[in-house]
């Protein structure tokens, strides 16, 4: 992990909240910058050099969702949304637009700083390994062979379990909604998407436990989706 201070862009129109967030980030040694408006933030982000964006959903010019949508056309910088309402719809929409995490207002600055830190933790570069296998933490995936190993145990996965795991392994730590998981793994989305995904996650968890997982590497974000710790 890099010890360089991270550059965090805080996009928030309420001065009091912005000040609190900036203060908390700077106390942790991050280099925090501030934009009060969406267009101004996009302009700043086009300039590059930002490691994480903390983005308010309710901005007076461009909403945070629109900022995120435009941002994703030119950058994959991690985005953490600040959502005013504890609104499930907001969160799901935000994640589908390419956000990596969200924090509901009111939030503790400490919690937000922890989320920023989590976004900065990048998976180590995989060591050159056997042909076709890519190592990601405790996992190794062979996408051509559609196989996954966990702690060097080859998992006996169904087609859907593999699809779920492969989707989660594409962006470790990022929360994927059930609809996103469905879209990546199924040929035809079904009406009972949530239940279908949940069922396969359950069997997948059992197989990971059998392969030696002590803490469940698949995190449930209630009402939102799943994320994988590698
Ligand atoms: Ca606002």
Coordinates of N, CA and C and ligand atoms in Angstrom, one line a residue:
X1 N 0.8 -1.2 0.0 CA 0.0 0.0 0.0 C 0.9 1.2 0.0
X2 N 0.4 2.2 -0.8 CA 1.2 3.4 -0.9 C 1.0 4.3 0.4
X3 N 2.1 4.9 0.8 CA 2.0 5.8 2.0 C 1.9 7.3 1.5
X4 N 1.8 7.5 0.2 CA 1.6 8.8 -0.3 C 0.3 9.4 0.2
X5 N 0.2 10.7 0.5 CA -1.1 11.2 0.9 C -2.0 11.1 -0.3
X6 N -3.3 10.8 -0.1 CA -4.2 10.7 -1.2 C -4.8 12.0 -1.5
X7 N -5.2 12.2 -2.7 CA -5.9 13.5 -3.1 C -7.4 13.1 -3.2
X8 N -8.1 13.7 -2.3 CA -9.6 13.5 -2.2 C -10.3 14.8 -2.7
X9 N -11.2 14.6 -3.6 CA -12.0 15.7 -4.0 C -13.4 15.6 -3.3
X10 N -13.8 16.6 -2.6 CA -15.1 16.7 -1.9 C -16.0 17.6 -2.6
X11 N -17.1 17.0 -3.1 CA -18.1 17.8 -3.9 C -19.3 17.9 -3.1
X12 N -19.5 19.1 -2.5 CA -20.6 19.3 -1.5 C -21.0 20.8 -1.5
X13 N -22.2 21.1 -1.6 CA -22.6 22.5 -1.7 C -22.9 23.1 -0.3
X14 N -23.1 22.3 0.7 CA -23.3 22.8 2.0 C -22.0 23.1 2.7
X15 N -21.7 24.3 3.0 CA -20.4 24.7 3.5 C -20.0 24.0 4.8
X16 N -21.0 23.9 5.7 CA -20.8 23.3 7.0 C -20.3 21.8 6.9
X17 N -21.1 21.1 6.0 CA -20.7 19.7 5.8 C -19.4 19.6 5.1
X18 N -19.2 20.4 4.1 CA -17.9 20.4 3.4 C -16.7 20.6 4.3
X19 N -16.9 21.6 5.2 CA -15.8 21.9 6.1 C -15.5 20.8 7.1
X20 N -16.5 20.1 7.5 CA -16.4 19.0 8.5 C -15.6 17.8 7.8
X21 N -16.0 17.6 6.5 CA -15.4 16.5 5.8 C -13.9 16.8 5.4
X22 N -13.7 18.0 5.0 CA -12.4 18.4 4.6 C -11.4 18.3 5.9
X23 N -12.0 18.8 7.0 CA -11.2 18.8 8.2 C -10.8 17.3 8.6
X24 N -11.8 16.4 8.5 CA -11.6 15.0 8.9 C -10.6 14.4 8.0
X25 N -10.7 14.7 6.7 CA -9.7 14.1 5.7 C -8.3 14.6 6.0
X26 N -8.2 15.9 6.2 CA -6.9 16.5 6.4 C -6.2 16.1 7.7
X27 N -7.1 15.8 8.7 CA -6.5 15.3 9.9 C -5.9 13.9 9.7
X28 N -6.4 13.2 8.7 CA -5.8 11.9 8.5 C -4.6 11.9 7.5
X29 N -4.3 13.2 7.1 CA -3.1 13.3 6.3 C -3.4 13.3 4.8
X30 N -4.7 13.3 4.4 CA -5.0 13.4 3.0 C -5.0 14.8 2.5
X31 N -4.7 15.0 1.2 CA -4.8 16.3 0.6 C -6.2 16.4 0.0
X32 N -7.1 17.2 0.7 CA -8.5 17.3 0.3 C -8.7 18.6 -0.4
X33 N -9.5 18.5 -1.5 CA -9.9 19.7 -2.2 C -11.4 19.7 -2.2
X34 N -11.9 20.9 -2.5 CA -13.4 21.1 -2.4 C -13.9 21.8 -3.7
X35 N -15.0 21.3 -4.1 CA -15.9 21.9 -5.1 C -17.3 22.0 -4.6
X36 N -18.0 23.1 -4.8 CA -19.3 23.2 -4.3 C -20.3 22.9 -5.4
X37 N -19.9 22.8 -6.6 CA -20.8 22.6 -7.8 C -20.4 21.4 -8.6
X38 N -21.4 20.8 -9.3 CA -21.1 19.6 -10.1 C -20.2 19.9 -11.3
X39 N -20.6 21.0 -12.0 CA -19.8 21.3 -13.2 C -18.3 21.6 -12.9
X40 N -18.2 22.4 -11.8 CA -16.8 22.7 -11.4 C -16.1 21.4 -11.0
X41 N -16.8 20.5 -10.4 CA -16.1 19.2 -10.0 C -15.7 18.5 -11.3
X42 N -16.5 18.4 -12.3 CA -16.2 17.7 -13.5 C -14.9 18.3 -14.1
X43 N -14.9 19.6 -14.1 CA -13.8 20.3 -14.7 C -12.5 20.0 -14.0
X44 N -12.6 20.0 -12.7 CA -11.4 19.6 -11.8 C -11.0 18.2 -12.1
X45 N -12.0 17.3 -12.2 CA -11.7 15.8 -12.4 C -11.1 15.6 -13.7
X46 N -11.4 16.4 -14.7 CA -10.8 16.2 -16.1 C -9.3 16.5 -16.0
X47 N -9.0 17.3 -15.0 CA -7.5 17.7 -14.9 C -6.7 16.5 -14.3
X48 N -7.4 15.5 -13.7 CA -6.7 14.3 -13.2 C -6.1 14.5 -11.9
X49 N -5.4 13.5 -11.4 CA -4.7 13.5 -10.1 C -5.5 13.3 -8.9
X50 N -6.8 13.0 -9.0 CA -7.6 12.8 -7.8 C -7.7 11.3 -7.6
X51 N -7.6 10.9 -6.3 CA -7.6 9.4 -6.0 C -9.0 8.9 -5.6
X52 N -9.7 9.8 -4.9 CA -11.1 9.4 -4.5 C -12.0 10.6 -4.6
X53 N -13.2 10.4 -5.0 CA -14.2 11.5 -5.0 C -15.3 11.2 -4.0
X54 N -15.5 12.2 -3.1 CA -16.7 12.2 -2.2 C -17.7 13.1 -2.8
X55 N -18.9 12.5 -3.2 CA -19.8 13.3 -4.1 C -21.2 13.3 -3.5
X56 N -21.6 14.5 -3.2 CA -23.0 14.8 -2.6 C -24.0 14.5 -3.7
X57 N -25.1 13.8 -3.4 CA -26.1 13.5 -4.4 C -26.9 14.8 -4.8
X58 N -27.2 15.6 -3.7 CA -28.0 16.8 -3.9 C -27.2 18.1 -4.1
X59 N -26.8 18.3 -5.4 CA -26.0 19.5 -5.7 C -27.0 20.5 -6.5
X60 N -26.7 21.8 -6.4 CA -27.7 22.7 -7.0 C -27.6 22.8 -8.5
X61 N -26.5 22.5 -9.1 CA -26.5 22.6 -10.6 C -26.7 21.3 -11.3
X62 N -25.7 20.5 -11.4 CA -25.8 19.1 -11.9 C -26.0 18.2 -10.6
X63 N -26.9 17.3 -10.6 CA -27.0 16.4 -9.4 C -25.8 15.5 -9.4
X64 N -25.6 14.9 -8.2 CA -24.4 14.0 -8.0 C -24.5 12.8 -9.0
X65 N -25.7 12.3 -9.3 CA -25.8 11.2 -10.2 C -25.4 11.6 -11.6
X66 N -25.7 12.8 -12.0 CA -25.3 13.2 -13.4 C -23.8 13.4 -13.4
X67 N -23.3 14.0 -12.3 CA -21.8 14.2 -12.3 C -21.1 12.8 -12.4
X68 N -21.7 11.8 -11.7 CA -21.0 10.5 -11.7 C -21.1 9.9 -13.1
X69 N -22.3 10.0 -13.7 CA -22.5 9.5 -15.1 C -21.5 10.1 -16.1
X70 N -21.4 11.4 -16.0 CA -20.4 12.1 -16.9 C -19.0 11.7 -16.6
X71 N -18.7 11.6 -15.3 CA -17.3 11.2 -14.8 C -16.9 9.9 -15.4
X72 N -17.9 8.9 -15.4 CA -17.5 7.6 -15.8 C -17.3 7.5 -17.3
X73 N -17.6 8.5 -18.1 CA -17.2 8.5 -19.5 C -15.7 8.8 -19.7
X74 N -15.0 9.3 -18.7 CA -13.6 9.5 -18.9 C -12.7 9.1 -17.7
X75 N -13.3 8.6 -16.6 CA -12.5 8.2 -15.5 C -13.1 7.1 -14.6
X76 N -12.3 6.2 -14.1 CA -12.7 5.2 -13.2 C -12.3 5.5 -11.7
X77 N -12.1 6.8 -11.4 CA -11.7 7.1 -10.1 C -12.8 6.7 -9.1
X78 N -12.4 6.1 -7.9 CA -13.5 5.7 -7.0 C -14.4 6.8 -6.5
X79 N -15.7 6.6 -6.5 CA -16.7 7.6 -6.1 C -17.4 7.1 -4.8
X80 N -17.5 7.9 -3.8 CA -18.3 7.6 -2.6 C -19.4 8.7 -2.6
X81 N -20.6 8.2 -2.7 CA -21.7 9.1 -2.6 C -22.1 9.5 -1.2
X82 N -22.5 10.8 -1.0 CA -23.1 11.2 0.2 C -24.6 11.3 -0.1
X83 N -25.4 10.5 0.5 CA -26.9 10.6 0.2 C -27.6 11.2 1.3
X84 N -28.4 12.2 1.0 CA -29.1 12.9 2.1 C -30.2 12.0 2.7
X85 N -31.0 11.4 1.9 CA -32.0 10.5 2.5 C -31.4 9.1 2.6
X86 N -31.9 8.4 3.5 CA -31.5 7.0 3.6 C -32.3 6.2 2.7
X87 N -32.2 6.6 1.5 CA -33.2 6.1 0.5 C -32.5 5.0 -0.3
X88 N -33.1 3.8 -0.2 CA -32.6 2.6 -0.9 C -32.5 2.9 -2.4
X89 N -33.5 3.5 -3.0 CA -33.5 3.7 -4.4 C -32.3 4.5 -4.8
X90 N -32.1 5.6 -4.1 CA -30.9 6.4 -4.4 C -29.6 5.6 -4.4
X91 N -29.5 4.8 -3.4 CA -28.2 4.0 -3.3 C -28.1 3.1 -4.4
X92 N -29.2 2.4 -4.8 CA -29.1 1.4 -5.9 C -28.8 2.1 -7.2
X93 N -29.5 3.2 -7.4 CA -29.2 4.0 -8.6 C -27.8 4.5 -8.7
X94 N -27.3 5.0 -7.5 CA -25.9 5.5 -7.5 C -24.9 4.4 -7.8
X95 N -25.1 3.2 -7.3 CA -24.2 2.1 -7.6 C -24.3 1.7 -9.0
X96 N -25.5 1.7 -9.6 CA -25.6 1.3 -11.0 C -25.0 2.4 -11.9
X97 N -24.9 3.6 -11.4 CA -24.2 4.6 -12.2 C -22.7 4.5 -12.1
X98 N -22.2 3.6 -11.3 CA -20.8 3.4 -11.2 C -20.1 4.0 -10.0
X99 N -20.9 4.3 -8.9 CA -20.3 4.7 -7.7 C -19.8 3.4 -7.0
X100 N -18.8 3.6 -6.1 CA -18.2 2.4 -5.4 C -18.7 2.2 -4.0
X101 N -19.3 3.3 -3.4 CA -19.7 3.2 -2.1 C -20.7 4.4 -1.8
X102 N -21.3 4.4 -0.7 CA -22.2 5.5 -0.3 C -22.2 5.6 1.2
X103 N -22.4 6.8 1.6 CA -22.5 7.1 3.1 C -23.8 7.9 3.2
X104 N -24.7 7.5 4.1 CA -26.0 8.2 4.3 C -25.8 9.3 5.3
X105 N -26.4 10.5 5.0 CA -26.3 11.6 5.9 C -27.5 11.4 7.0
X106 N -27.3 11.7 8.2 CA -26.1 12.2 8.8 C -25.0 11.1 9.0
X107 N -23.8 11.4 8.8 CA -22.7 10.4 8.9 C -21.7 10.9 9.9
X108 N -20.9 10.0 10.4 CA -19.8 10.5 11.3 C -18.6 10.7 10.3
X109 N -17.8 11.8 10.5 CA -16.7 12.0 9.7 C -15.7 10.8 9.8
X110 N -15.6 10.2 10.9 CA -14.7 9.0 11.1 C -15.1 7.9 10.1
X111 N -16.5 7.7 10.0 CA -16.9 6.6 9.1 C -16.6 7.0 7.7
X112 N -16.8 8.2 7.3 CA -16.5 8.6 5.9 C -15.0 8.4 5.6
X113 N -14.1 8.8 6.6 CA -12.7 8.7 6.4 C -12.3 7.2 6.2
X114 N -13.0 6.4 7.0 CA -12.7 4.9 6.9 C -13.1 4.4 5.5
X115 N -14.2 4.9 5.0 CA -14.6 4.5 3.6 C -13.6 4.9 2.6
X116 N -13.1 6.2 2.8 CA -12.1 6.7 1.8 C -10.9 5.8 1.9
X117 N -10.5 5.5 3.1 CA -9.3 4.7 3.2 C -9.5 3.3 2.5
X118 N -10.7 2.7 2.7 CA -10.9 1.4 2.1 C -10.8 1.5 0.6
X119 N -11.3 2.7 0.0 CA -11.2 2.8 -1.5 C -9.8 3.0 -2.0
X120 N -8.9 3.4 -1.1 CA -7.5 3.7 -1.5 C -6.7 2.4 -1.5
X121 N -7.2 1.4 -0.8 CA -6.5 0.1 -0.7 C -6.7 -0.6 -2.0
X122 N -5.7 -0.7 -2.8 CA -5.8 -1.4 -4.1 C -5.3 -2.8 -3.9
X123 N -5.9 -3.7 -4.6 CA -5.3 -5.1 -4.5 C -3.9 -5.1 -5.1
X124 N -3.0 -5.8 -4.4 CA -1.6 -5.9 -4.9 C -1.6 -6.5 -6.3
X125 N -0.6 -6.1 -7.0 CA -0.5 -6.7 -8.4 C -0.2 -8.2 -8.3
X126 N -1.0 -8.9 -9.1 CA -0.8 -10.4 -9.0 C 0.6 -10.8 -9.5
X127 N 1.2 -11.7 -8.7 CA 2.5 -12.2 -9.2 C 2.3 -13.0 -10.4
X128 N 3.3 -13.1 -11.3 CA 3.1 -13.9 -12.5 C 2.9 -15.4 -12.0
X129 N 1.9 -16.0 -12.5 CA 1.5 -17.3 -12.0 C 1.4 -18.2 -13.1
X130 N 0.7 -19.3 -12.9 CA 0.5 -20.3 -13.9 C -0.3 -19.6 -15.0
X131 N -0.1 -20.1 -16.2 CA -0.8 -19.5 -17.4 C -2.3 -19.5 -17.2
X132 N -3.0 -18.4 -17.4 CA -4.4 -18.4 -17.4 C -5.0 -18.0 -16.0
X133 N -4.2 -18.2 -14.9 CA -4.7 -18.0 -13.6 C -4.3 -16.6 -13.2
X134 N -5.2 -15.8 -12.6 CA -4.9 -14.5 -12.0 C -5.2 -14.6 -10.6
X135 N -4.2 -14.2 -9.8 CA -4.4 -14.3 -8.3 C -4.9 -12.9 -7.8
X136 N -6.0 -13.0 -7.0 CA -6.5 -11.8 -6.3 C -6.7 -12.1 -4.9
X137 N -5.8 -11.8 -4.0 CA -5.9 -12.1 -2.6 C -6.0 -13.6 -2.4
X138 N -7.0 -14.0 -1.7 CA -7.1 -15.5 -1.4 C -7.7 -16.2 -2.6
X139 N -8.1 -15.4 -3.6 CA -8.8 -16.1 -4.8 C -7.8 -16.1 -5.9
X140 N -8.0 -17.1 -6.8 CA -7.3 -17.1 -8.1 C -8.4 -17.5 -9.2
X141 N -8.4 -16.8 -10.3 CA -9.4 -17.0 -11.3 C -8.8 -17.3 -12.6
X142 N -9.4 -18.3 -13.3 CA -9.0 -18.6 -14.7 C -10.2 -18.3 -15.5
X143 N -10.3 -17.1 -16.1 CA -11.5 -16.7 -16.8 C -11.8 -17.5 -18.0
X144 N -10.7 -18.0 -18.7 CA -10.9 -18.8 -19.9 C -11.5 -20.1 -19.5
X145 N -10.9 -20.7 -18.5 CA -11.4 -22.0 -18.1 C -12.6 -22.0 -17.1
X146 N -13.0 -20.7 -16.8 CA -14.2 -20.5 -15.9 C -14.0 -21.3 -14.6
X147 N -12.8 -21.1 -14.0 CA -12.5 -21.8 -12.7 C -12.1 -20.8 -11.7
X148 N -12.3 -21.1 -10.4 CA -11.9 -20.3 -9.4 C -11.3 -21.1 -8.3
X149 N -10.2 -20.7 -7.7 CA -9.6 -21.3 -6.5 C -9.7 -20.4 -5.4
X150 N -10.0 -20.9 -4.2 CA -10.0 -20.1 -3.0 C -9.0 -20.8 -2.0
X151 N -8.0 -20.0 -1.6 CA -6.9 -20.6 -0.8 C -6.4 -21.9 -1.4
X152 N -6.2 -21.8 -2.7 CA -5.6 -22.9 -3.5 C -6.5 -24.1 -3.5
X153 N -7.7 -24.0 -3.1 CA -8.7 -25.1 -3.2 C -9.5 -24.8 -4.5
X154 N -9.6 -25.7 -5.4 CA -10.4 -25.5 -6.6 C -11.9 -25.6 -6.2
X155 N -12.7 -24.6 -6.5 CA -14.1 -24.7 -6.1 C -14.9 -25.4 -7.2
X156 N -15.8 -26.2 -6.8 CA -16.7 -26.9 -7.7 C -17.9 -26.0 -7.9
X157 N -18.0 -25.2 -8.9 CA -19.0 -24.2 -9.0 C -20.0 -24.5 -10.1
X158 N -21.2 -24.1 -9.9 CA -22.2 -24.2 -11.0 C -21.9 -23.0 -11.9
X159 N -22.6 -23.0 -13.0 CA -22.4 -21.9 -14.0 C -22.7 -20.5 -13.3
X160 N -23.8 -20.5 -12.6 CA -24.2 -19.2 -12.0 C -23.4 -18.8 -10.8
X161 N -22.9 -19.8 -10.0 CA -22.0 -19.4 -8.9 C -20.7 -18.8 -9.5
X162 N -20.2 -19.5 -10.6 CA -19.0 -19.0 -11.2 C -19.3 -17.5 -11.7
X163 N -20.4 -17.3 -12.4 CA -20.7 -16.0 -12.9 C -20.7 -14.9 -11.9
X164 N -21.3 -15.3 -10.7 CA -21.4 -14.3 -9.6 C -20.0 -14.0 -9.1
X165 N -19.3 -15.0 -8.9 CA -17.9 -14.8 -8.3 C -17.0 -14.0 -9.3
X166 N -17.1 -14.4 -10.6 CA -16.3 -13.7 -11.6 C -16.7 -12.2 -11.6
X167 N -18.0 -11.9 -11.5 CA -18.4 -10.5 -11.5 C -17.9 -9.8 -10.3
X168 N -18.0 -10.4 -9.2 CA -17.5 -9.7 -7.9 C -16.0 -9.6 -8.0
X169 N -15.3 -10.5 -8.6 CA -13.8 -10.5 -8.6 C -13.3 -9.4 -9.6
X170 N -14.2 -9.0 -10.5 CA -13.8 -7.9 -11.4 C -13.5 -6.6 -10.7
X171 N -14.3 -6.4 -9.6 CA -14.0 -5.1 -8.9 C -14.1 -5.4 -7.4
X172 N -13.0 -6.0 -6.8 CA -13.1 -6.4 -5.4 C -13.4 -5.2 -4.5
X173 N -14.3 -5.4 -3.6 CA -14.7 -4.3 -2.7 C -15.8 -3.5 -3.1
X174 N -16.0 -3.4 -4.5 CA -17.2 -2.6 -5.0 C -18.5 -3.3 -4.7
X175 N -19.5 -2.6 -4.4 CA -20.8 -3.2 -4.2 C -21.5 -3.3 -5.5
X176 N -22.0 -4.5 -5.9 CA -22.7 -4.7 -7.1 C -24.2 -5.0 -6.7
X177 N -25.1 -4.4 -7.3 CA -26.5 -4.6 -7.0 C -26.9 -6.0 -7.6
X178 N -28.0 -6.5 -7.2 CA -28.4 -7.8 -7.7 C -28.7 -7.7 -9.2
X179 N -29.2 -6.5 -9.6 CA -29.5 -6.4 -11.1 C -28.2 -6.4 -11.9
X180 N -27.1 -5.8 -11.3 CA -25.9 -5.8 -12.0 C -25.3 -7.2 -12.1
X181 N -25.4 -8.0 -11.0 CA -24.9 -9.3 -10.9 C -25.7 -10.2 -11.9
X182 N -27.0 -10.0 -12.0 CA -27.8 -10.7 -12.9 C -27.4 -10.4 -14.3
X183 N -27.2 -9.2 -14.6 CA -26.9 -8.8 -16.0 C -25.6 -9.4 -16.4
X184 N -24.6 -9.6 -15.5 CA -23.3 -10.1 -15.9 C -23.3 -11.6 -16.0
X185 N -24.2 -12.3 -15.3 CA -24.1 -13.7 -15.2 C -25.2 -14.5 -15.9
X186 N -26.3 -13.8 -16.2 CA -27.5 -14.6 -16.7 C -27.8 -14.2 -18.2
X187 N -28.2 -15.1 -19.0 CA -28.5 -14.7 -20.4 C -29.8 -14.0 -20.4
X188 N -30.8 -14.4 -19.5 CA -32.1 -13.7 -19.5 C -32.3 -13.3 -18.1
X189 N -32.5 -12.0 -17.9 CA -32.9 -11.5 -16.5 C -34.3 -12.0 -16.2
X190 N -34.5 -12.4 -15.0 CA -35.8 -12.9 -14.6 C -36.5 -12.0 -13.7
X191 N -37.8 -12.2 -13.5 CA -38.5 -11.3 -12.6 C -38.1 -11.4 -11.2
X192 N -37.6 -12.6 -10.8 CA -37.3 -12.9 -9.5 C -35.8 -12.8 -9.2
X193 N -35.2 -11.7 -9.9 CA -33.8 -11.5 -9.9 C -33.2 -11.6 -8.5
X194 N -33.8 -10.8 -7.6 CA -33.2 -10.7 -6.2 C -33.1 -12.1 -5.6
X195 N -34.2 -12.9 -5.6 CA -34.2 -14.1 -5.0 C -33.2 -15.1 -5.7
X196 N -33.2 -15.1 -7.0 CA -32.3 -15.9 -7.7 C -30.8 -15.7 -7.3
X197 N -30.5 -14.4 -7.3 CA -29.1 -14.0 -6.9 C -28.8 -14.5 -5.5
X198 N -29.7 -14.2 -4.6 CA -29.6 -14.5 -3.2 C -29.3 -16.1 -3.0
X199 N -30.1 -16.8 -3.8 CA -30.0 -18.3 -3.7 C -28.6 -18.8 -4.1
X200 N -28.1 -18.2 -5.2 CA -26.8 -18.6 -5.6 C -25.6 -18.1 -4.7
X201 N -25.9 -16.9 -4.1 CA -24.9 -16.4 -3.2 C -24.8 -17.3 -2.0
X202 N -26.0 -17.8 -1.6 CA -26.0 -18.7 -0.4 C -25.2 -20.0 -0.6
X203 N -25.4 -20.6 -1.8 CA -24.7 -21.9 -2.1 C -23.2 -21.6 -2.3
X204 N -22.9 -20.4 -2.8 CA -21.5 -20.0 -3.0 C -20.8 -19.8 -1.7
X205 N -21.5 -19.2 -0.8 CA -20.9 -19.0 0.6 C -20.6 -20.4 1.2
X206 N -21.5 -21.3 1.1 CA -21.3 -22.7 1.7 C -20.0 -23.3 1.1
X207 N -19.8 -23.1 -0.2 CA -18.6 -23.7 -0.9 C -17.4 -23.0 -0.4
X208 N -17.4 -21.7 -0.2 CA -16.3 -21.0 0.3 C -15.9 -21.4 1.7
X209 N -17.0 -21.6 2.5 CA -16.7 -22.1 3.9 C -16.1 -23.4 3.9
X210 N -16.6 -24.3 3.0 CA -16.0 -25.6 2.9 C -14.5 -25.6 2.4
X211 N -14.2 -24.5 1.7 CA -12.8 -24.4 1.2 C -11.9 -23.6 2.2
X212 N -12.5 -23.3 3.4 CA -11.6 -22.8 4.5 C -11.9 -21.3 4.8
X213 N -12.9 -20.7 4.3 CA -13.2 -19.3 4.6 C -13.7 -19.2 6.0
X214 N -13.0 -18.4 6.9 CA -13.5 -18.3 8.2 C -14.5 -17.1 8.3
X215 N -14.0 -15.9 7.8 CA -14.9 -14.8 7.7 C -15.5 -14.8 6.3
X216 N -16.8 -14.6 6.2 CA -17.5 -14.7 4.9 C -16.9 -13.6 4.0
X217 N -16.2 -14.0 2.9 CA -15.7 -12.9 2.1 C -16.7 -12.1 1.3
X218 N -18.0 -12.7 1.2 CA -19.0 -12.0 0.5 C -19.8 -11.1 1.5
X219 N -19.7 -9.8 1.3 CA -20.4 -8.9 2.2 C -21.8 -8.5 1.7
X220 N -22.8 -8.6 2.5 CA -24.1 -8.2 2.1 C -24.4 -6.8 2.5
X221 N -24.8 -6.0 1.5 CA -25.2 -4.6 1.8 C -26.7 -4.6 1.7
X222 N -27.4 -4.6 2.8 CA -28.8 -4.9 2.9 C -29.6 -3.9 2.0
X223 N -30.4 -4.5 1.1 CA -31.2 -3.7 0.2 C -30.4 -3.1 -1.0
X224 N -29.1 -3.4 -1.0 CA -28.3 -2.8 -2.1 C -27.7 -3.8 -3.0
X225 N -26.9 -4.7 -2.4 CA -26.2 -5.7 -3.2 C -25.1 -6.4 -2.4
X226 N -24.1 -6.9 -3.1 CA -23.0 -7.6 -2.5 C -21.7 -7.1 -3.0
X227 N -20.7 -7.3 -2.1 CA -19.3 -7.0 -2.4 C -18.4 -8.1 -2.0
X228 N -17.3 -8.2 -2.6 CA -16.3 -9.3 -2.2 C -15.1 -8.8 -1.6
X229 N -14.6 -9.3 -0.5 CA -13.3 -9.0 0.0 C -12.4 -10.1 -0.5
X230 N -11.2 -9.7 -1.0 CA -10.3 -10.7 -1.6 C -9.2 -11.0 -0.6
Ligands
LIG1 CA1 -26.4 19.1 -1.0

